[in-house]
Tab-separated table of C-alpha atoms (C1' of nucleotides) in Angstrom:
chain	number	residue	atom	x	y	z
A	1	MET	CA	154.304	-12.916	144.575
A	2	ARG	CA	151.316	-12.191	146.671
A	3	ASN	CA	152.059	-10.042	149.635
A	4	ARG	CA	151.430	-11.571	152.943
A	5	ILE	CA	148.763	-10.429	155.269
A	6	ALA	CA	149.818	-10.042	158.863
A	7	ARG	CA	149.084	-12.991	161.050
A	8	TYR	CA	145.629	-13.042	162.472
A	9	GLY	CA	145.967	-12.756	166.194
A	10	ARG	CA	143.869	-11.006	168.737
A	11	GLY	CA	143.877	-7.580	170.267
A	12	VAL	CA	144.067	-4.219	168.617
A	13	THR	CA	144.749	-5.595	165.150
A	14	ASP	CA	141.793	-7.947	165.366
A	15	PRO	CA	141.216	-9.026	161.771
A	16	LEU	CA	137.634	-9.757	162.554
A	17	GLY	CA	136.778	-6.168	163.432
A	18	VAL	CA	133.909	-5.412	161.111
A	19	ARG	CA	135.005	-1.908	160.296
A	20	ARG	CA	138.495	-3.047	159.331
A	21	GLN	CA	137.182	-5.262	156.588
A	22	VAL	CA	137.163	-4.106	152.996
A	23	CYS	CA	134.225	-6.374	152.444
A	24	PHE	CA	132.073	-4.582	154.965
A	25	ALA	CA	133.133	-1.229	153.541
A	26	LEU	CA	132.007	-2.417	150.126
A	27	TYR	CA	128.754	-3.812	151.479
A	28	ALA	CA	127.969	-0.623	153.403
A	29	ALA	CA	128.969	1.733	150.595
A	30	GLN	CA	126.786	-0.091	148.124
A	31	ARG	CA	123.761	0.231	150.361
A	32	ALA	CA	124.544	3.864	151.156
A	33	LEU	CA	124.738	4.701	147.472
A	34	THR	CA	121.476	2.909	146.854
A	35	ASP	CA	119.978	5.117	149.556
A	36	VAL	CA	121.004	8.110	147.468
A	37	TYR	CA	119.490	6.662	144.318
A	38	ARG	CA	116.223	5.606	145.904
A	39	PRO	CA	114.506	8.986	146.337
A	40	ILE	CA	115.780	10.197	142.965
A	41	LEU	CA	114.608	7.096	141.106
A	42	ASP	CA	111.356	7.136	143.032
A	43	GLU	CA	110.464	10.255	141.096
A	44	PHE	CA	110.437	8.051	138.010
A	45	GLY	CA	108.877	5.047	139.724
A	46	LEU	CA	112.019	2.985	139.239
A	47	THR	CA	114.282	0.876	141.408
A	48	TYR	CA	118.039	0.834	140.990
A	49	PRO	CA	118.235	-2.523	139.154
A	50	GLN	CA	115.405	-1.414	136.883
A	51	TYR	CA	117.339	1.764	136.135
A	52	LEU	CA	120.390	-0.325	135.243
A	53	VAL	CA	118.350	-2.334	132.766
A	54	LEU	CA	117.166	0.876	131.136
A	55	LEU	CA	120.767	2.115	130.951
A	56	VAL	CA	121.717	-0.957	128.951
A	57	LEU	CA	118.727	-0.587	126.674
A	58	TRP	CA	119.422	3.091	126.042
A	59	GLU	CA	123.023	2.246	125.336
A	60	ARG	CA	122.120	-0.450	122.833
A	61	ASP	CA	119.551	1.775	121.249
A	62	ALA	CA	122.018	4.623	120.840
A	63	ALA	CA	124.601	2.312	119.324
A	64	GLY	CA	122.152	1.741	116.505
A	65	ASP	CA	124.392	-0.893	114.994
A	66	GLY	CA	121.592	-2.812	113.367
A	67	ARG	CA	121.760	-5.639	115.847
A	68	THR	CA	118.633	-7.306	117.076
A	69	PRO	CA	117.326	-6.086	120.443
A	70	PRO	CA	119.025	-7.574	123.487
A	71	THR	CA	117.657	-10.803	124.908
A	72	VAL	CA	117.214	-11.587	128.562
A	73	SER	CA	120.550	-13.412	128.501
A	74	GLU	CA	122.351	-10.452	126.995
A	75	LEU	CA	120.940	-8.117	129.597
A	76	GLY	CA	122.061	-10.615	132.200
A	77	ALA	CA	125.551	-10.668	130.738
A	78	ALA	CA	125.759	-6.891	130.798
A	79	LEU	CA	124.612	-6.571	134.399
A	80	ARG	CA	125.693	-9.981	135.663
A	81	LEU	CA	122.223	-10.908	136.730
A	82	ASP	CA	120.503	-14.162	135.937
A	83	SER	CA	117.048	-14.859	134.626
A	84	GLY	CA	115.697	-15.508	138.096
A	85	THR	CA	116.293	-11.858	138.831
A	86	LEU	CA	115.618	-10.403	135.399
A	87	SER	CA	112.428	-12.213	134.433
A	88	PRO	CA	110.189	-10.715	137.128
A	89	LEU	CA	112.008	-7.381	136.915
A	90	LEU	CA	111.368	-7.139	133.173
A	91	LYS	CA	107.755	-8.071	133.713
A	92	ARG	CA	107.388	-5.162	136.114
A	93	LEU	CA	109.021	-2.843	133.582
A	94	GLU	CA	106.582	-4.142	130.985
A	95	VAL	CA	103.617	-3.519	133.271
A	96	ALA	CA	104.985	-0.004	133.806
A	97	GLY	CA	104.895	0.430	130.044
A	98	LEU	CA	108.601	1.067	129.608
A	99	VAL	CA	109.676	-2.086	127.780
A	100	ARG	CA	108.197	-4.753	125.563
A	101	ARG	CA	109.074	-8.457	125.659
A	102	ARG	CA	108.752	-10.480	122.502
A	103	ARG	CA	109.736	-14.016	121.550
A	104	SER	CA	112.345	-14.088	118.843
A	105	THR	CA	110.941	-15.544	115.652
A	106	ARG	CA	114.265	-17.047	114.719
A	107	ASP	CA	114.818	-18.779	118.040
A	108	GLU	CA	111.681	-19.093	120.061
A	109	ARG	CA	113.596	-19.740	123.260
A	110	ARG	CA	114.877	-16.194	123.214
A	111	VAL	CA	112.969	-13.212	124.513
A	112	GLU	CA	113.936	-9.877	123.011
A	113	VAL	CA	113.522	-6.780	125.115
A	114	THR	CA	112.830	-3.448	123.455
A	115	LEU	CA	112.093	0.022	124.734
A	116	THR	CA	108.652	1.506	124.305
A	117	ASP	CA	108.294	5.170	123.391
A	118	ALA	CA	107.728	5.895	127.069
A	119	GLY	CA	110.897	4.017	127.986
A	120	LEU	CA	112.867	5.873	125.350
A	121	ALA	CA	111.452	9.193	126.465
A	122	LEU	CA	112.736	8.643	129.975
A	123	ARG	CA	116.312	8.834	128.827
A	124	GLN	CA	116.627	12.581	128.523
A	125	PRO	CA	115.128	13.569	131.891
A	126	MET	CA	117.234	10.929	133.613
A	127	CYS	CA	120.501	12.203	132.167
A	128	GLN	CA	121.221	14.240	135.260
A	129	VAL	CA	120.680	11.383	137.678
A	130	PRO	CA	124.336	10.232	137.750
A	131	ARG	CA	125.548	13.754	138.411
A	132	ARG	CA	123.176	14.220	141.322
A	133	VAL	CA	124.319	10.955	142.841
A	134	VAL	CA	128.008	11.593	142.349
A	135	GLU	CA	127.702	14.890	144.160
A	136	ALA	CA	126.424	13.046	147.205
A	137	THR	CA	129.576	10.950	147.420
A	138	GLY	CA	131.745	13.985	148.102
A	139	LEU	CA	134.557	12.609	145.963
A	140	THR	CA	136.585	14.400	143.322
A	141	GLU	CA	136.460	13.326	139.708
A	142	ALA	CA	139.920	11.778	139.981
A	143	GLU	CA	139.003	9.841	143.091
A	144	LEU	CA	135.877	8.550	141.416
A	145	VAL	CA	137.785	7.325	138.385
A	146	GLY	CA	140.346	5.623	140.617
A	147	LEU	CA	137.637	4.046	142.728
A	148	ARG	CA	135.778	2.820	139.690
A	149	ASP	CA	138.878	1.308	138.162
A	150	THR	CA	139.882	-0.439	141.368
A	151	LEU	CA	136.411	-1.853	141.819
A	152	THR	CA	136.255	-2.942	138.213
A	153	ARG	CA	139.587	-4.669	138.592
A	154	VAL	CA	138.391	-6.496	141.686
A	155	THR	CA	135.265	-7.611	139.883
A	156	GLU	CA	137.153	-8.852	136.846
A	157	THR	CA	139.746	-10.646	138.932
A	158	ILE	CA	137.049	-12.476	140.813
A	159	HIS	CA	135.167	-13.372	137.670
A	160	ARG	CA	138.228	-14.672	135.935
A	161	ALA	CA	138.980	-16.799	138.960
A	162	THR	CA	135.494	-18.198	139.363
A	163	GLU	CA	134.787	-18.807	135.691
A	164	ARG	CA	137.567	-21.338	135.674
A	165	SER	CA	135.532	-23.775	137.719
B	1	MET	CA	122.208	-26.485	136.404
B	2	ARG	CA	122.345	-22.893	137.254
B	3	ASN	CA	121.788	-20.187	134.694
B	4	ARG	CA	125.186	-19.292	133.423
B	5	ILE	CA	126.061	-15.659	133.052
B	6	ALA	CA	127.857	-15.139	129.800
B	7	ARG	CA	130.782	-12.807	129.463
B	8	TYR	CA	129.844	-9.271	128.468
B	9	GLY	CA	131.613	-8.778	125.188
B	10	ARG	CA	131.532	-5.040	124.648
B	11	GLY	CA	134.181	-2.471	125.290
B	12	VAL	CA	134.428	-0.343	128.393
B	13	THR	CA	134.661	2.885	126.470
B	14	ASP	CA	131.048	3.822	125.892
B	15	PRO	CA	130.852	7.365	127.333
B	16	LEU	CA	127.357	7.001	128.750
B	17	GLY	CA	127.501	3.274	129.231
B	18	VAL	CA	126.750	1.324	132.341
B	19	ARG	CA	130.335	0.310	132.765
B	20	ARG	CA	131.489	3.920	133.018
B	21	GLN	CA	129.492	4.483	136.137
B	22	VAL	CA	131.066	4.234	139.561
B	23	CYS	CA	127.733	3.135	140.920
B	24	PHE	CA	127.587	0.097	138.727
B	25	ALA	CA	131.194	-0.757	139.568
B	26	LEU	CA	130.266	-0.670	143.242
B	27	TYR	CA	127.114	-2.680	142.692
B	28	ALA	CA	128.933	-5.315	140.651
B	29	ALA	CA	131.960	-5.527	142.929
B	30	GLN	CA	129.775	-6.051	145.964
B	31	ARG	CA	128.006	-8.952	144.327
B	32	ALA	CA	131.246	-10.412	143.020
B	33	LEU	CA	132.755	-10.344	146.477
B	34	THR	CA	129.643	-11.977	147.894
B	35	ASP	CA	130.150	-14.709	145.307
B	36	VAL	CA	133.544	-15.331	146.855
B	37	TYR	CA	132.139	-15.439	150.363
B	38	ARG	CA	129.225	-17.703	149.575
B	39	PRO	CA	130.982	-21.054	149.121
B	40	ILE	CA	133.294	-20.346	152.051
B	41	LEU	CA	130.482	-19.380	154.408
B	42	ASP	CA	128.402	-22.272	153.141
B	43	GLU	CA	130.865	-24.555	154.884
B	44	PHE	CA	129.645	-23.023	158.123
B	45	GLY	CA	126.021	-22.823	157.096
B	46	LEU	CA	126.076	-19.026	157.189
B	47	THR	CA	125.077	-16.222	154.866
B	48	TYR	CA	127.128	-13.059	154.530
B	49	PRO	CA	124.853	-10.828	156.657
B	50	GLN	CA	124.720	-13.526	159.329
B	51	TYR	CA	128.501	-13.632	159.294
B	52	LEU	CA	128.605	-9.870	159.789
B	53	VAL	CA	126.406	-10.158	162.865
B	54	LEU	CA	128.738	-12.767	164.309
B	55	LEU	CA	131.705	-10.485	163.604
B	56	VAL	CA	130.153	-7.788	165.745
B	57	LEU	CA	129.317	-10.225	168.521
B	58	TRP	CA	132.831	-11.688	168.544
B	59	GLU	CA	134.255	-8.198	168.610
B	60	ARG	CA	132.111	-7.149	171.548
B	61	ASP	CA	132.865	-10.388	173.343
B	62	ALA	CA	136.619	-9.931	172.918
B	63	ALA	CA	136.451	-6.354	174.122
B	64	GLY	CA	135.274	-7.694	177.461
B	65	ASP	CA	134.607	-4.220	178.717
B	66	GLY	CA	131.888	-5.241	181.092
B	67	ARG	CA	129.163	-3.765	178.957
B	68	THR	CA	125.869	-5.530	178.636
B	69	PRO	CA	125.410	-7.620	175.493
B	70	PRO	CA	124.458	-5.720	172.356
B	71	THR	CA	120.799	-5.177	171.646
B	72	VAL	CA	119.140	-5.483	168.278
B	73	SER	CA	119.430	-1.724	167.853
B	74	GLU	CA	123.133	-1.715	168.622
B	75	LEU	CA	123.756	-4.445	166.097
B	76	GLY	CA	121.759	-2.398	163.652
B	77	ALA	CA	123.860	0.672	164.348
B	78	ALA	CA	127.065	-1.283	163.799
B	79	LEU	CA	125.933	-2.784	160.505
B	80	ARG	CA	123.479	-0.107	159.469
B	81	LEU	CA	120.608	-2.527	159.244
B	82	ASP	CA	117.167	-1.988	160.714
B	83	SER	CA	115.052	-4.266	162.850
B	84	GLY	CA	113.034	-5.371	159.854
B	85	THR	CA	116.147	-7.023	158.503
B	86	LEU	CA	117.770	-8.087	161.768
B	87	SER	CA	114.809	-9.587	163.599
B	88	PRO	CA	114.237	-12.515	161.246
B	89	LEU	CA	117.971	-12.916	160.660
B	90	LEU	CA	118.640	-13.214	164.395
B	91	LYS	CA	115.824	-15.704	164.707
B	92	ARG	CA	117.505	-17.886	162.121
B	93	LEU	CA	120.808	-17.595	163.969
B	94	GLU	CA	119.009	-18.611	167.144
B	95	VAL	CA	117.451	-21.625	165.445
B	96	ALA	CA	120.939	-22.525	164.232
B	97	GLY	CA	122.043	-22.508	167.858
B	98	LEU	CA	124.646	-19.768	167.468
B	99	VAL	CA	122.909	-16.958	169.309
B	100	ARG	CA	120.518	-16.388	172.199
B	101	ARG	CA	117.949	-13.589	172.402
B	102	ARG	CA	116.784	-12.387	175.794
B	103	ARG	CA	114.612	-9.487	176.935
B	104	SER	CA	116.505	-7.006	179.032
B	105	THR	CA	115.234	-6.947	182.595
B	106	ARG	CA	115.969	-3.260	183.024
B	107	ASP	CA	114.199	-2.183	179.837
B	108	GLU	CA	111.823	-4.735	178.507
B	109	ARG	CA	111.678	-3.137	175.109
B	110	ARG	CA	115.263	-4.206	174.477
B	111	VAL	CA	116.369	-7.635	173.315
B	112	GLU	CA	119.945	-8.551	174.156
B	113	VAL	CA	121.798	-10.830	171.792
B	114	THR	CA	124.506	-13.126	173.155
B	115	LEU	CA	126.675	-15.822	171.630
B	116	THR	CA	126.121	-19.436	172.587
B	117	ASP	CA	129.126	-21.701	173.115
B	118	ALA	CA	128.649	-22.941	169.568
B	119	GLY	CA	128.633	-19.374	168.276
B	120	LEU	CA	131.754	-18.550	170.223
B	121	ALA	CA	133.485	-21.703	169.029
B	122	LEU	CA	133.004	-20.693	165.411
B	123	ARG	CA	135.335	-17.761	165.818
B	124	GLN	CA	138.656	-19.541	165.622
B	125	PRO	CA	137.952	-21.662	162.533
B	126	MET	CA	136.569	-18.611	160.749
B	127	CYS	CA	139.663	-16.505	161.353
B	128	GLN	CA	141.034	-17.473	157.965
B	129	VAL	CA	137.945	-16.461	156.055
B	130	PRO	CA	139.002	-12.837	155.442
B	131	ARG	CA	142.414	-13.898	154.183
B	132	ARG	CA	140.937	-16.384	151.743
B	133	VAL	CA	138.569	-13.746	150.413
B	134	VAL	CA	141.162	-11.018	150.146
B	135	GLU	CA	143.373	-13.275	148.054
B	136	ALA	CA	140.570	-13.587	145.538
B	137	THR	CA	140.488	-9.845	144.977
B	138	GLY	CA	144.031	-9.827	143.621
B	139	LEU	CA	144.797	-6.526	145.311
B	140	THR	CA	147.824	-5.614	147.369
B	141	GLU	CA	147.447	-4.730	151.000
B	142	ALA	CA	148.063	-1.061	150.291
B	143	GLU	CA	145.403	-1.025	147.608
B	144	LEU	CA	142.971	-2.734	149.929
B	145	VAL	CA	143.540	-0.197	152.676
B	146	GLY	CA	143.089	2.641	150.214
B	147	LEU	CA	139.962	1.102	148.787
B	148	ARG	CA	138.511	0.522	152.240
B	149	ASP	CA	139.209	4.083	153.317
B	150	THR	CA	137.724	5.574	150.167
B	151	LEU	CA	134.598	3.471	150.502
B	152	THR	CA	134.290	4.294	154.170
B	153	ARG	CA	134.583	7.967	153.345
B	154	VAL	CA	131.863	7.699	150.724
B	155	THR	CA	129.603	5.927	153.175
B	156	GLU	CA	130.162	8.488	155.913
B	157	THR	CA	129.685	11.403	153.552
B	158	ILE	CA	126.378	10.013	152.402
B	159	HIS	CA	125.203	9.323	155.909
B	160	ARG	CA	126.124	12.761	157.132
B	161	ALA	CA	124.252	14.242	154.196
B	162	THR	CA	121.109	12.176	154.601
B	163	GLU	CA	120.947	12.393	158.387
B	164	ARG	CA	120.651	16.147	158.115
B	165	SER	CA	117.178	15.917	156.679
C	1	DG	C1'	100.504	11.593	188.417
C	2	DT	C1'	98.938	11.244	184.051
C	3	DA	C1'	98.843	12.170	179.117
C	4	DA	C1'	101.734	12.684	175.168
C	5	DA	C1'	105.777	11.653	172.797
C	6	DT	C1'	109.492	8.610	172.026
C	7	DT	C1'	111.864	4.333	171.674
C	8	DG	C1'	112.649	-0.717	170.554
C	9	DA	C1'	111.402	-4.870	168.524
C	10	DG	C1'	108.610	-7.268	165.521
C	11	DT	C1'	105.509	-7.970	161.248
C	12	DC	C1'	104.090	-7.355	156.562
C	13	DG	C1'	104.567	-6.230	151.666
C	14	DT	C1'	107.616	-5.409	147.770
C	15	DG	C1'	111.648	-6.141	145.156
C	16	DC	C1'	115.878	-7.937	144.402
C	17	DG	C1'	119.639	-11.879	144.006
C	18	DC	C1'	120.784	-16.498	143.580
C	19	DA	C1'	120.282	-21.801	143.574
C	20	DA	C1'	117.779	-25.409	141.660
C	21	DT	C1'	114.791	-27.220	138.367
C	22	DC	C1'	111.716	-27.636	134.377
C	23	DG	C1'	110.350	-27.709	129.554
C	24	DG	C1'	110.893	-26.288	125.074
C	25	DA	C1'	114.183	-25.236	121.180
C	26	DT	C1'	118.295	-25.835	118.792
C	27	DC	C1'	122.593	-27.926	117.559
C	28	DG	C1'	125.948	-31.697	116.684
C	29	DC	C1'	127.073	-35.797	115.058
C	30	DG	C1'	126.373	-40.097	113.077
D	1	DC	C1'	116.970	-38.004	109.260
D	2	DG	C1'	117.217	-39.069	114.335
D	3	DC	C1'	118.554	-38.424	118.982
D	4	DG	C1'	121.123	-36.978	122.744
D	5	DA	C1'	123.599	-32.971	124.519
D	6	DT	C1'	123.240	-28.339	125.118
D	7	DC	C1'	121.112	-23.876	125.542
D	8	DC	C1'	117.583	-20.623	127.007
D	9	DG	C1'	113.795	-18.659	129.672
D	10	DA	C1'	110.800	-19.088	133.110
D	11	DT	C1'	109.536	-20.550	137.687
D	12	DT	C1'	110.013	-21.619	142.568
D	13	DG	C1'	111.972	-21.100	147.064
D	14	DC	C1'	114.747	-18.716	150.399
D	15	DG	C1'	117.148	-14.911	152.487
D	16	DC	C1'	118.094	-10.406	152.646
D	17	DA	C1'	116.955	-4.983	152.617
D	18	DC	C1'	113.846	-1.402	153.275
D	19	DG	C1'	109.521	1.249	154.118
D	20	DA	C1'	105.413	1.384	156.654
D	21	DC	C1'	103.116	-0.137	160.352
D	22	DT	C1'	101.782	-2.144	165.106
D	23	DC	C1'	102.371	-2.704	169.907
D	24	DA	C1'	104.334	-2.389	174.277
D	25	DA	C1'	107.596	-0.145	177.404
D	26	DT	C1'	109.687	3.894	178.773
D	27	DT	C1'	110.593	8.740	179.051
D	28	DT	C1'	108.965	13.556	178.923
D	29	DA	C1'	106.214	17.317	179.766
D	30	DC	C1'	102.851	19.567	182.211
DNA sequence: GTAAATTGAGTCGTGCGCAATCGGATCGCG
DNA sequence: CGCGATCCGATTGCGCACGACTCAATTTAC
């Protein structure tokens, strides 16, 4: 049974106090963490969402399981972004020379995204990026794992709930 | 019809994978939670950042401590948003009839933001919004408090670190 | 008292993030 | 085989976020 939240009245326990809200904490933390990434990723000429796309591509590449390269939809599934976000982003990555976009020959609706040599070469130097960012959070390894798992659970709960509609 | 985001079928165990990273968990959770807010706030014709601004204004209004109304800068300090984001946002809130902007007479650089009657009247019906959202996360109250505090700590740590430069 | 520095709001450009929509490609079923 | 339903990607439009900048008002330093 869901536990009840105290009644929303006024005064000291004002439920509408911004800083009391988990949602604001999440919103603020996300932007703060992006602030940490920005100068680091700037060294590589990347934005945070672009970096995430590369992470997925590196991951798929390393798996080396003989699958075809990921399509725009598959990247969207991995990052939960839709084509309206990914299409222009991938174009910018292509202009930067890090990825290639190519129509699938088997299904010409699909666009397969592959890493260029330059995109592949970025992987090694960027290996230390996560460590540098994590240090800025000031959290212990255990706290980080707990935080990640809680956040992941929240995300999955929400997605399960909304996919039912 | 909107682009549907397919389920991401792979395991969570890839050591260097996107899904292992706290940063991605934060990024994804923030967007998932916004997905929960969107339809609810749509009923009031608001976006999430606009709702946050109203939260601060309601809070200040309830405090009734005789202070002057918050300025754009003070709203920015509360939400950690700069004038480049707030100025157009506040204009939209003004067009919507929820907020008034007025130059301070004592310092004409400042713009004071006050609630209109319509903006004030929105407070009561929106009291249930946080509860409805929190239910969607599927977390207990204790977990929520812990999550909020951890996130707040991360945010503060980052800000202390970056403000030193 | 005036020049220099600072502060506060606004504007512009770039890049997400999402809704809505379009057009082409494929699939399902008769 | 034919045709409608479905799927996929691209595109468009809007609203954040943020950096860089402008401009005016105020504060300071001398």
